[in-house]
CSV table of C-alpha atoms in Angstrom, one decimal:
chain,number,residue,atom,x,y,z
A,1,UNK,CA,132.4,96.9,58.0
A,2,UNK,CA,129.7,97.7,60.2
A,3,UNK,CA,127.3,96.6,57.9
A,4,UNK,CA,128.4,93.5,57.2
A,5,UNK,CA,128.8,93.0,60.9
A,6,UNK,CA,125.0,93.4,61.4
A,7,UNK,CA,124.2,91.6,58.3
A,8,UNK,CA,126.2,88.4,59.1
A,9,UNK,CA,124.8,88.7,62.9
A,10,UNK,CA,121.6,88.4,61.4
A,11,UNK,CA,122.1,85.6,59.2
A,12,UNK,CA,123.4,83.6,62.1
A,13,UNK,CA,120.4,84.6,64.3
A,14,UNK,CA,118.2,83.8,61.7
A,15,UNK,CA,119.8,80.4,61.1
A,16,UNK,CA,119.6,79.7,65.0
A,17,UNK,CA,115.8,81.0,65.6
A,18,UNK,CA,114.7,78.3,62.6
A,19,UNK,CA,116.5,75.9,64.0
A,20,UNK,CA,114.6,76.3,67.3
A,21,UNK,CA,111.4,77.4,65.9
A,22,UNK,CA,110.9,74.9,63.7
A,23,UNK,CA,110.8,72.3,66.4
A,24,UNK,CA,108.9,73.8,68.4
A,25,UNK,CA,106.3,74.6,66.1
A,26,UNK,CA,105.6,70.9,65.5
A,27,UNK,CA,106.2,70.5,69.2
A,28,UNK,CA,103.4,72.5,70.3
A,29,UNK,CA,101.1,70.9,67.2
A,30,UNK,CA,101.8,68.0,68.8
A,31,UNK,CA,101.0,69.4,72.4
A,32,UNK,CA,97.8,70.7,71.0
A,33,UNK,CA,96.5,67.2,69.9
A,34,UNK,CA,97.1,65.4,73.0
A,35,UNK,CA,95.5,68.2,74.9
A,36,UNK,CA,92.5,68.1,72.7
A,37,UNK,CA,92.7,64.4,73.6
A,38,UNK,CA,92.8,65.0,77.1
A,39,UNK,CA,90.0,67.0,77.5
A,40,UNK,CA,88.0,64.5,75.2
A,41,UNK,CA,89.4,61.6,77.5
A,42,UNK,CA,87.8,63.3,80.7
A,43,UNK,CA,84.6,64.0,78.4
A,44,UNK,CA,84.2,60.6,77.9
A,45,UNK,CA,84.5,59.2,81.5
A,46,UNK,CA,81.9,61.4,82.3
A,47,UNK,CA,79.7,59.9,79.5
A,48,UNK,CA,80.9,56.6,80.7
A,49,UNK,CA,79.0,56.8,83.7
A,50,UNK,CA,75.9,57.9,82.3
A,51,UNK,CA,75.8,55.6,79.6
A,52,UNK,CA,76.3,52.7,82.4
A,53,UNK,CA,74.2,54.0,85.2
A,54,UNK,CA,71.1,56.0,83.9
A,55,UNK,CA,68.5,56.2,82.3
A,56,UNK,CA,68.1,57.1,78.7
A,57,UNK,CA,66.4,59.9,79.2
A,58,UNK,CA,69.1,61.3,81.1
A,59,UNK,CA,71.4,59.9,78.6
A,60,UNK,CA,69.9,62.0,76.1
A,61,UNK,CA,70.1,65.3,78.6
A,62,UNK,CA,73.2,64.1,79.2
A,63,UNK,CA,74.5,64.4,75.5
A,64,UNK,CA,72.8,67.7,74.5
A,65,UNK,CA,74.0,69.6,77.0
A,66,UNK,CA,77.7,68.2,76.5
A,67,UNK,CA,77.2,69.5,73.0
A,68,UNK,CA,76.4,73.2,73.7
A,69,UNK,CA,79.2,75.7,73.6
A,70,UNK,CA,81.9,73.6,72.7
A,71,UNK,CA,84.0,72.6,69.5
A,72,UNK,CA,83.4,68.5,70.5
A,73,UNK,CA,80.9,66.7,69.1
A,74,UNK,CA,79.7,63.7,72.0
A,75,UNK,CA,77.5,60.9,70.1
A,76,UNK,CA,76.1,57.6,71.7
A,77,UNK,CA,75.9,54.7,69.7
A,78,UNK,CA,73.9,52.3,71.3
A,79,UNK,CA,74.1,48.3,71.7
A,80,UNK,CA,70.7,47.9,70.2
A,81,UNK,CA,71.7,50.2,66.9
A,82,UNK,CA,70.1,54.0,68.2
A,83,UNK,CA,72.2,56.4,68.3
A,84,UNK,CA,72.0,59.7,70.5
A,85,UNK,CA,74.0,62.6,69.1
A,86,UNK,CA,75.3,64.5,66.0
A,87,UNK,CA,77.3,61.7,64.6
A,88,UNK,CA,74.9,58.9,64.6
A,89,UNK,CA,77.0,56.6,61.5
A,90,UNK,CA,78.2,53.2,62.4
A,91,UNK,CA,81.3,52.6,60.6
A,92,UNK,CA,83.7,49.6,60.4
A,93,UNK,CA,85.8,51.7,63.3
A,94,UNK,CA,82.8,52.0,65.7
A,95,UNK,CA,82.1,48.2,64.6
A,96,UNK,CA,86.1,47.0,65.4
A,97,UNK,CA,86.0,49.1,68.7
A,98,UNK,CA,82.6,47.2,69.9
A,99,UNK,CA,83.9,43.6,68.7
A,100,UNK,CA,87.7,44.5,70.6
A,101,UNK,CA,86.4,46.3,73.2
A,102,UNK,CA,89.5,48.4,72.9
A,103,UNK,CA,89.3,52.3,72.2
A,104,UNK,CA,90.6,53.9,69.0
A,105,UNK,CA,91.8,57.3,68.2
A,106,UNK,CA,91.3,58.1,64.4
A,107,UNK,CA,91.9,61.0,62.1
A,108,UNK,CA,89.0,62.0,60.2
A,109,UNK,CA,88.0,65.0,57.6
A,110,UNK,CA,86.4,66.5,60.7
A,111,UNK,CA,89.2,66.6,62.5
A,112,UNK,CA,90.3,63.8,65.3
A,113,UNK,CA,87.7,60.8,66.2
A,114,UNK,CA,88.1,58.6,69.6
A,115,UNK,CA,85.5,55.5,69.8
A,116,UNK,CA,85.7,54.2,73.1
A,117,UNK,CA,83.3,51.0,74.0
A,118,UNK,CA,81.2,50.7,77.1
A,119,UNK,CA,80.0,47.5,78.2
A,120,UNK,CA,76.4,47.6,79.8
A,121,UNK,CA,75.5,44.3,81.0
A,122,UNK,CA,71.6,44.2,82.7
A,123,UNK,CA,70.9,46.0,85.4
A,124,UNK,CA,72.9,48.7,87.0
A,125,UNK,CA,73.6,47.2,90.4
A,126,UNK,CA,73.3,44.0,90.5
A,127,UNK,CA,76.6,41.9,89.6
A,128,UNK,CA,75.2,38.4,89.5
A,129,UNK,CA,72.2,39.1,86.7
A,130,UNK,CA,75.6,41.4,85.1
A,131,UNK,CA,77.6,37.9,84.9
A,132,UNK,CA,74.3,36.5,83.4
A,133,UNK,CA,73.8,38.5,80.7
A,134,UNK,CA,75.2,39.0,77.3
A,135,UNK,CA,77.4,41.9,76.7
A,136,UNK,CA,75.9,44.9,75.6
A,137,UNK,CA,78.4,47.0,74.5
A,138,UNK,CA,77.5,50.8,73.2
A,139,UNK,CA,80.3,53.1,71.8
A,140,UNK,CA,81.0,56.6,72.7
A,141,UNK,CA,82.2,58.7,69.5
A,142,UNK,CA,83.9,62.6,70.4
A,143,UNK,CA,84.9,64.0,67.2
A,144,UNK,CA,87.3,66.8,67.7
A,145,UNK,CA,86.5,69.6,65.5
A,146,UNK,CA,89.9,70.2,63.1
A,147,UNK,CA,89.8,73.9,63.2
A,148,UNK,CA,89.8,73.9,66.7
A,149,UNK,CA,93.5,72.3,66.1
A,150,UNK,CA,94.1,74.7,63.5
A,151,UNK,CA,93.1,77.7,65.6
A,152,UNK,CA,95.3,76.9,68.6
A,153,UNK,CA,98.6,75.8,66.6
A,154,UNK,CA,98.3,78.9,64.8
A,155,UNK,CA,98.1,81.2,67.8
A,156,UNK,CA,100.9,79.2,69.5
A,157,UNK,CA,102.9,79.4,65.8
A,158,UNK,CA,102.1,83.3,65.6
A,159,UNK,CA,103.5,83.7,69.4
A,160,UNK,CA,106.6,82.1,68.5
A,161,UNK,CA,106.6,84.1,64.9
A,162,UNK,CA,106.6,87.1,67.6
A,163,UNK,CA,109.0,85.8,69.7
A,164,UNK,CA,111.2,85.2,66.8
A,165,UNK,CA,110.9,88.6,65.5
A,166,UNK,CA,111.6,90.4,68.7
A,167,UNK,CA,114.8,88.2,69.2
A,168,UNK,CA,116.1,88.9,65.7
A,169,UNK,CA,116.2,92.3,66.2
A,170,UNK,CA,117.7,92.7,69.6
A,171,UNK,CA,120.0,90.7,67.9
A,172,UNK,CA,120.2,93.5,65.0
A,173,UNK,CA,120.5,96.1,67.5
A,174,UNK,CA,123.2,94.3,69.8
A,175,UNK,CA,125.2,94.3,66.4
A,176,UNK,CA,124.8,97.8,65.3
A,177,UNK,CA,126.0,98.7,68.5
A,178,UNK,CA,129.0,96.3,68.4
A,179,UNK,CA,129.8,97.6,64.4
A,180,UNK,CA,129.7,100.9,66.3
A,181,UNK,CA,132.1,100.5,68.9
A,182,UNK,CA,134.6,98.6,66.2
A,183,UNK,CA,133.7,101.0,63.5
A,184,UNK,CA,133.9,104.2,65.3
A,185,UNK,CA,137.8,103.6,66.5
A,186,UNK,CA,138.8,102.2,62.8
A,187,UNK,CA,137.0,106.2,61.4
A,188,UNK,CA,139.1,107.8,64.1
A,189,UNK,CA,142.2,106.1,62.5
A,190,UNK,CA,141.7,106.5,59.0
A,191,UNK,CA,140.9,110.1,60.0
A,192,UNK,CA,144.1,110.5,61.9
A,193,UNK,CA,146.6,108.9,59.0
A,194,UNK,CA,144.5,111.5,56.1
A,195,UNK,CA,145.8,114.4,58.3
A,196,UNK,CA,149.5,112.7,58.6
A,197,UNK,CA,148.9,112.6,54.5
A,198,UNK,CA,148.6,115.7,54.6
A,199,UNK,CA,151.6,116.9,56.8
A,200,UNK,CA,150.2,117.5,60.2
A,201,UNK,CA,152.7,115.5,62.0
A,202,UNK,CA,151.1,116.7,65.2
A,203,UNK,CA,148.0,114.6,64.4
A,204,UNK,CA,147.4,111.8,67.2
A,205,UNK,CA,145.4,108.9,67.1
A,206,UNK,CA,143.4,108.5,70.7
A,207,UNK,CA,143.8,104.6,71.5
A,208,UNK,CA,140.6,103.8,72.5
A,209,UNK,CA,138.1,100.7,71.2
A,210,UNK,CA,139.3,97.2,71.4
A,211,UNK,CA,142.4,96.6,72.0
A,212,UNK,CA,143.5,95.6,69.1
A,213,UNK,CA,142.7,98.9,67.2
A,214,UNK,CA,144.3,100.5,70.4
A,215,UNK,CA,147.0,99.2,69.1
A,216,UNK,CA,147.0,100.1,66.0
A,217,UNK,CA,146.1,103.7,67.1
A,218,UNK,CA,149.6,103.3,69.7
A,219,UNK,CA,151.5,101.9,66.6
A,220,UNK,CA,150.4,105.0,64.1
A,221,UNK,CA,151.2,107.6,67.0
A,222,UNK,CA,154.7,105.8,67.6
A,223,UNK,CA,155.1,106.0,63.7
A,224,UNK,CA,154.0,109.9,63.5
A,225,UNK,CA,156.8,110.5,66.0
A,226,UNK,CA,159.6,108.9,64.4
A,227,UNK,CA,158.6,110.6,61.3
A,228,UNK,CA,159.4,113.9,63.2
A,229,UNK,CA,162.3,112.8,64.5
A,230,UNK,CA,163.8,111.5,61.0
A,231,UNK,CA,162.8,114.9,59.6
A,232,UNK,CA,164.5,117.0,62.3
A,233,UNK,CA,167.8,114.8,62.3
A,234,UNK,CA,167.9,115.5,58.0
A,235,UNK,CA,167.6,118.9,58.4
A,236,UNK,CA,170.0,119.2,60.9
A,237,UNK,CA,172.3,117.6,59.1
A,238,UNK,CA,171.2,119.8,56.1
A,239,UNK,CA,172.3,122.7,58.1
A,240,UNK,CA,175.5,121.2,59.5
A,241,UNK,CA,176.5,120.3,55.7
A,242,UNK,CA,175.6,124.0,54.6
A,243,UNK,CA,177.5,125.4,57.3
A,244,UNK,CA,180.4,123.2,56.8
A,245,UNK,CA,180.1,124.4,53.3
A,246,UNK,CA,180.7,128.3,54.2
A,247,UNK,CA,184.3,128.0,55.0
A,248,UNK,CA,185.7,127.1,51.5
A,249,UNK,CA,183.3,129.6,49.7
A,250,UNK,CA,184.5,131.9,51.5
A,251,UNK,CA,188.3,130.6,50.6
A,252,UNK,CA,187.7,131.0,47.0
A,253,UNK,CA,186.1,134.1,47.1
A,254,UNK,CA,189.4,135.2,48.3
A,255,UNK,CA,190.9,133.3,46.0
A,256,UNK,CA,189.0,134.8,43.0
A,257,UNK,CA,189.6,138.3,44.1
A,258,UNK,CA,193.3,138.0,44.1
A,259,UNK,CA,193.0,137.2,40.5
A,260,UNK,CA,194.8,139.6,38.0
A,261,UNK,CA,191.9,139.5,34.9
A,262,UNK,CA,189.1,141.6,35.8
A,263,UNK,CA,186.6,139.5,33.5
A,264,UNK,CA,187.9,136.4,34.8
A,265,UNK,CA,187.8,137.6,38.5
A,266,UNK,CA,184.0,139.0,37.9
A,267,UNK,CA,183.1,136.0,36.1
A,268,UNK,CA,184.6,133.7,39.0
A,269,UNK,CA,183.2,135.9,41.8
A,270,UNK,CA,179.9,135.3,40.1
A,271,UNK,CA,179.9,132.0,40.3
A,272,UNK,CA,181.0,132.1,43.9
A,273,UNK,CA,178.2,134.2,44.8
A,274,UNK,CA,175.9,131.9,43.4
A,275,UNK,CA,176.8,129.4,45.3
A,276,UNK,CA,176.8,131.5,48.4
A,277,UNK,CA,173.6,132.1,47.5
A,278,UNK,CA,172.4,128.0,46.9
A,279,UNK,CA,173.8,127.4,50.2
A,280,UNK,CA,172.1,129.7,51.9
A,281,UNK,CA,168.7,128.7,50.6
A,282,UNK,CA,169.9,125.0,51.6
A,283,UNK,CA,170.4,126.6,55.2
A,284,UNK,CA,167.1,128.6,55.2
A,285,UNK,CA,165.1,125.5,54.3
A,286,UNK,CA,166.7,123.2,56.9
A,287,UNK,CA,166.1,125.7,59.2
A,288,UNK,CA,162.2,126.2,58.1
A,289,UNK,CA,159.4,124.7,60.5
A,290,UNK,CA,159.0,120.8,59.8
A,291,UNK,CA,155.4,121.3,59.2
A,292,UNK,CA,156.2,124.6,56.9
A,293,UNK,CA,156.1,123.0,52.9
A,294,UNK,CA,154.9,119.6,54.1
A,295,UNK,CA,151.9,120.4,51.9
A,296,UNK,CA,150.7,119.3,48.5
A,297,UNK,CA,150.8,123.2,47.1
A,298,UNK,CA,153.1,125.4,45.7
A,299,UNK,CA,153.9,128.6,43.8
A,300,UNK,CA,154.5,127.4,40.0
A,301,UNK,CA,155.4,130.8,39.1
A,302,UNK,CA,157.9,131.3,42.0
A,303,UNK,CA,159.1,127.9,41.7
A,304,UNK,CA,160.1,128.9,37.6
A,305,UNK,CA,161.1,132.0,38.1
A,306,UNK,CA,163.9,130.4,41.2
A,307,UNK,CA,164.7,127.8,38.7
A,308,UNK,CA,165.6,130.2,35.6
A,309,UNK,CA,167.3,132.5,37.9
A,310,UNK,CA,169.7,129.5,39.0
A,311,UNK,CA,170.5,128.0,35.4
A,312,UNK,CA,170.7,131.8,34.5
A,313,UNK,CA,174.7,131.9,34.8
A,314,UNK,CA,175.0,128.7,32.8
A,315,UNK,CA,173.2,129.7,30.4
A,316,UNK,CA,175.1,133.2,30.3
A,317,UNK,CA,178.3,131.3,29.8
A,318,UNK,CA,176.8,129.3,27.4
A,319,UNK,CA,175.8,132.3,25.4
A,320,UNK,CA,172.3,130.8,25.2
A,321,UNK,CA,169.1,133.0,25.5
């Protein structure tokens, strides 16, 4: 019992925690990407402003030290076809983000791509040779390293893994200790019943546990004490029966002695004696202990010898050996 307590406890914990985890999981993949994004977004402002306002020198500064100590790659591809950083390749993406002049988030072998266009129109400053001038729009590529994705999802994954574990075996322990407060009770009981089995009517079960095993434990102490009282009302009236039973023995012993043939008056008084002697063995046993002979043993050889001693006479006046 207590074991399939803690086993079906389990099952349904385990059945809850996947149904939470699992979610989750993808949850926090999915919290991972937009952070990644997030970071790269402000990355890019900041190359925004460079890109529009200085010199390419700077620009060039700019990018390599964006690039040190950290798992995004920042490239510049320029309106006039240069490019200043690690990913230099003009694909149709950079090409559609430069002719929309809308930014695009891609997902690339690498990992995740954002293209973001910057329009740099003459010279930094001055707005009316800006409305003059043809677009010149240059693209900003960050390219999110994938493992960097993979590396955070998995610790968030083996934190919840953790968490999972740890909650699936409080939940083992809560249920051992709720088989053991159901299971310790039910032992009690099954203890208390083998001892009524064996004839120890003063055996009591102590009604503690829940309260439906109490009781059980109240109904198997009420049952143990009717027992008692059954046996002591049959053996009183065992003994009231065997006493009644003394007054006409005793009448025909009288009886037999007042008869004239000697064989005939042994053979009578006998037979009277006997069964003085039956009913006083019926007396002496209703008057025994109740938990004397409630037992599973006996004498065999006592038991035969009574028994042959009692069909003796029978057997006498049956002349059979």
């Amino acid at each position: 019992m207590r074991r399939r307590l803690v086993m079906t406890v389990v099952a349904t914990s385990a059945l809850i925690l996947i149904a939470l985890l699992l979610p989750m999981g993808a949850l926090v993949e999915r919290f991972a990407f937009e952070d990644a994004l997030a970071a790269a977004g402000l990355e890019v402002q900041a190359t925004e402003s460079v890109v529009a306002f200085r010199e390419r020198a700077d620009l060039v500064t700019f990018i390599q030290d964006i690039n040190t100590n950290t798992d995004r790659r920042t490239t510049v591809l320029l309106a006039d076809g240069d490019a200043i950083g690690p990913d230099p390749q003009f694909t149709p993406d950079v090409q559609q983000a430069r002719d929309t002049g809308r930014a695009i988030t891609n997902s690339t072998e690498d990992g995740a791509e954002i293209l973001v266009p910057v329009d740099v129109r003459g010279v930094p400053g001055d707005l009316e040779d800006a409305a003059d001038t043809p677009a010149e729009v240059s693209v900003i590529r960050v390219v999110i390293a994938g493992h960097t994705l993979t590396r955070e999802v998995f610790v968030s994954w083996f934190v919840l893994a953790l968490l999972g574990l740890g909650l699936l075996g409080l939940a083992v322990l809560v249920a051992d200790r709720l088989g053991r407060t159901l299971v310790r009770p039910v032992t009690a009981l099954a203890r208390t019943a083998g001892r009524l089995e064996r004839g120890d009517l003063t055996a009591r079960a102590d009604p503690g546990g829940p309260p439906e095993i109490g009781e059980v434990g109240l109904a198997l102490n009420r049952l143990a004490t009717r027992i008692l009282e059954l046996l002591a009302e049959e053996r009183e009236s065992a003994a009231d029966a065997s006493h009644r039973l003394r007054t006409p023995i005793t009448a025909l012993r009288l009886e037999a002695g007042e008869l004239r043939d000697p064989a005939e008056r042994g053979r009578i008084t006998a037979h009277v004696d006997d069964l003085s002697r039956s009913v006083d063995a019926l007396i002496r046993e209703a008057r025994r202990p109740t938990r004397e002979g409630l037992g599973a043993a006996t004498d065999l050889v006592a038991l035969v010898a009574e028994r042959a001693q009692f069909w003796r006479v029978l057997a006498e006046d049956q002349r059979r050996s």
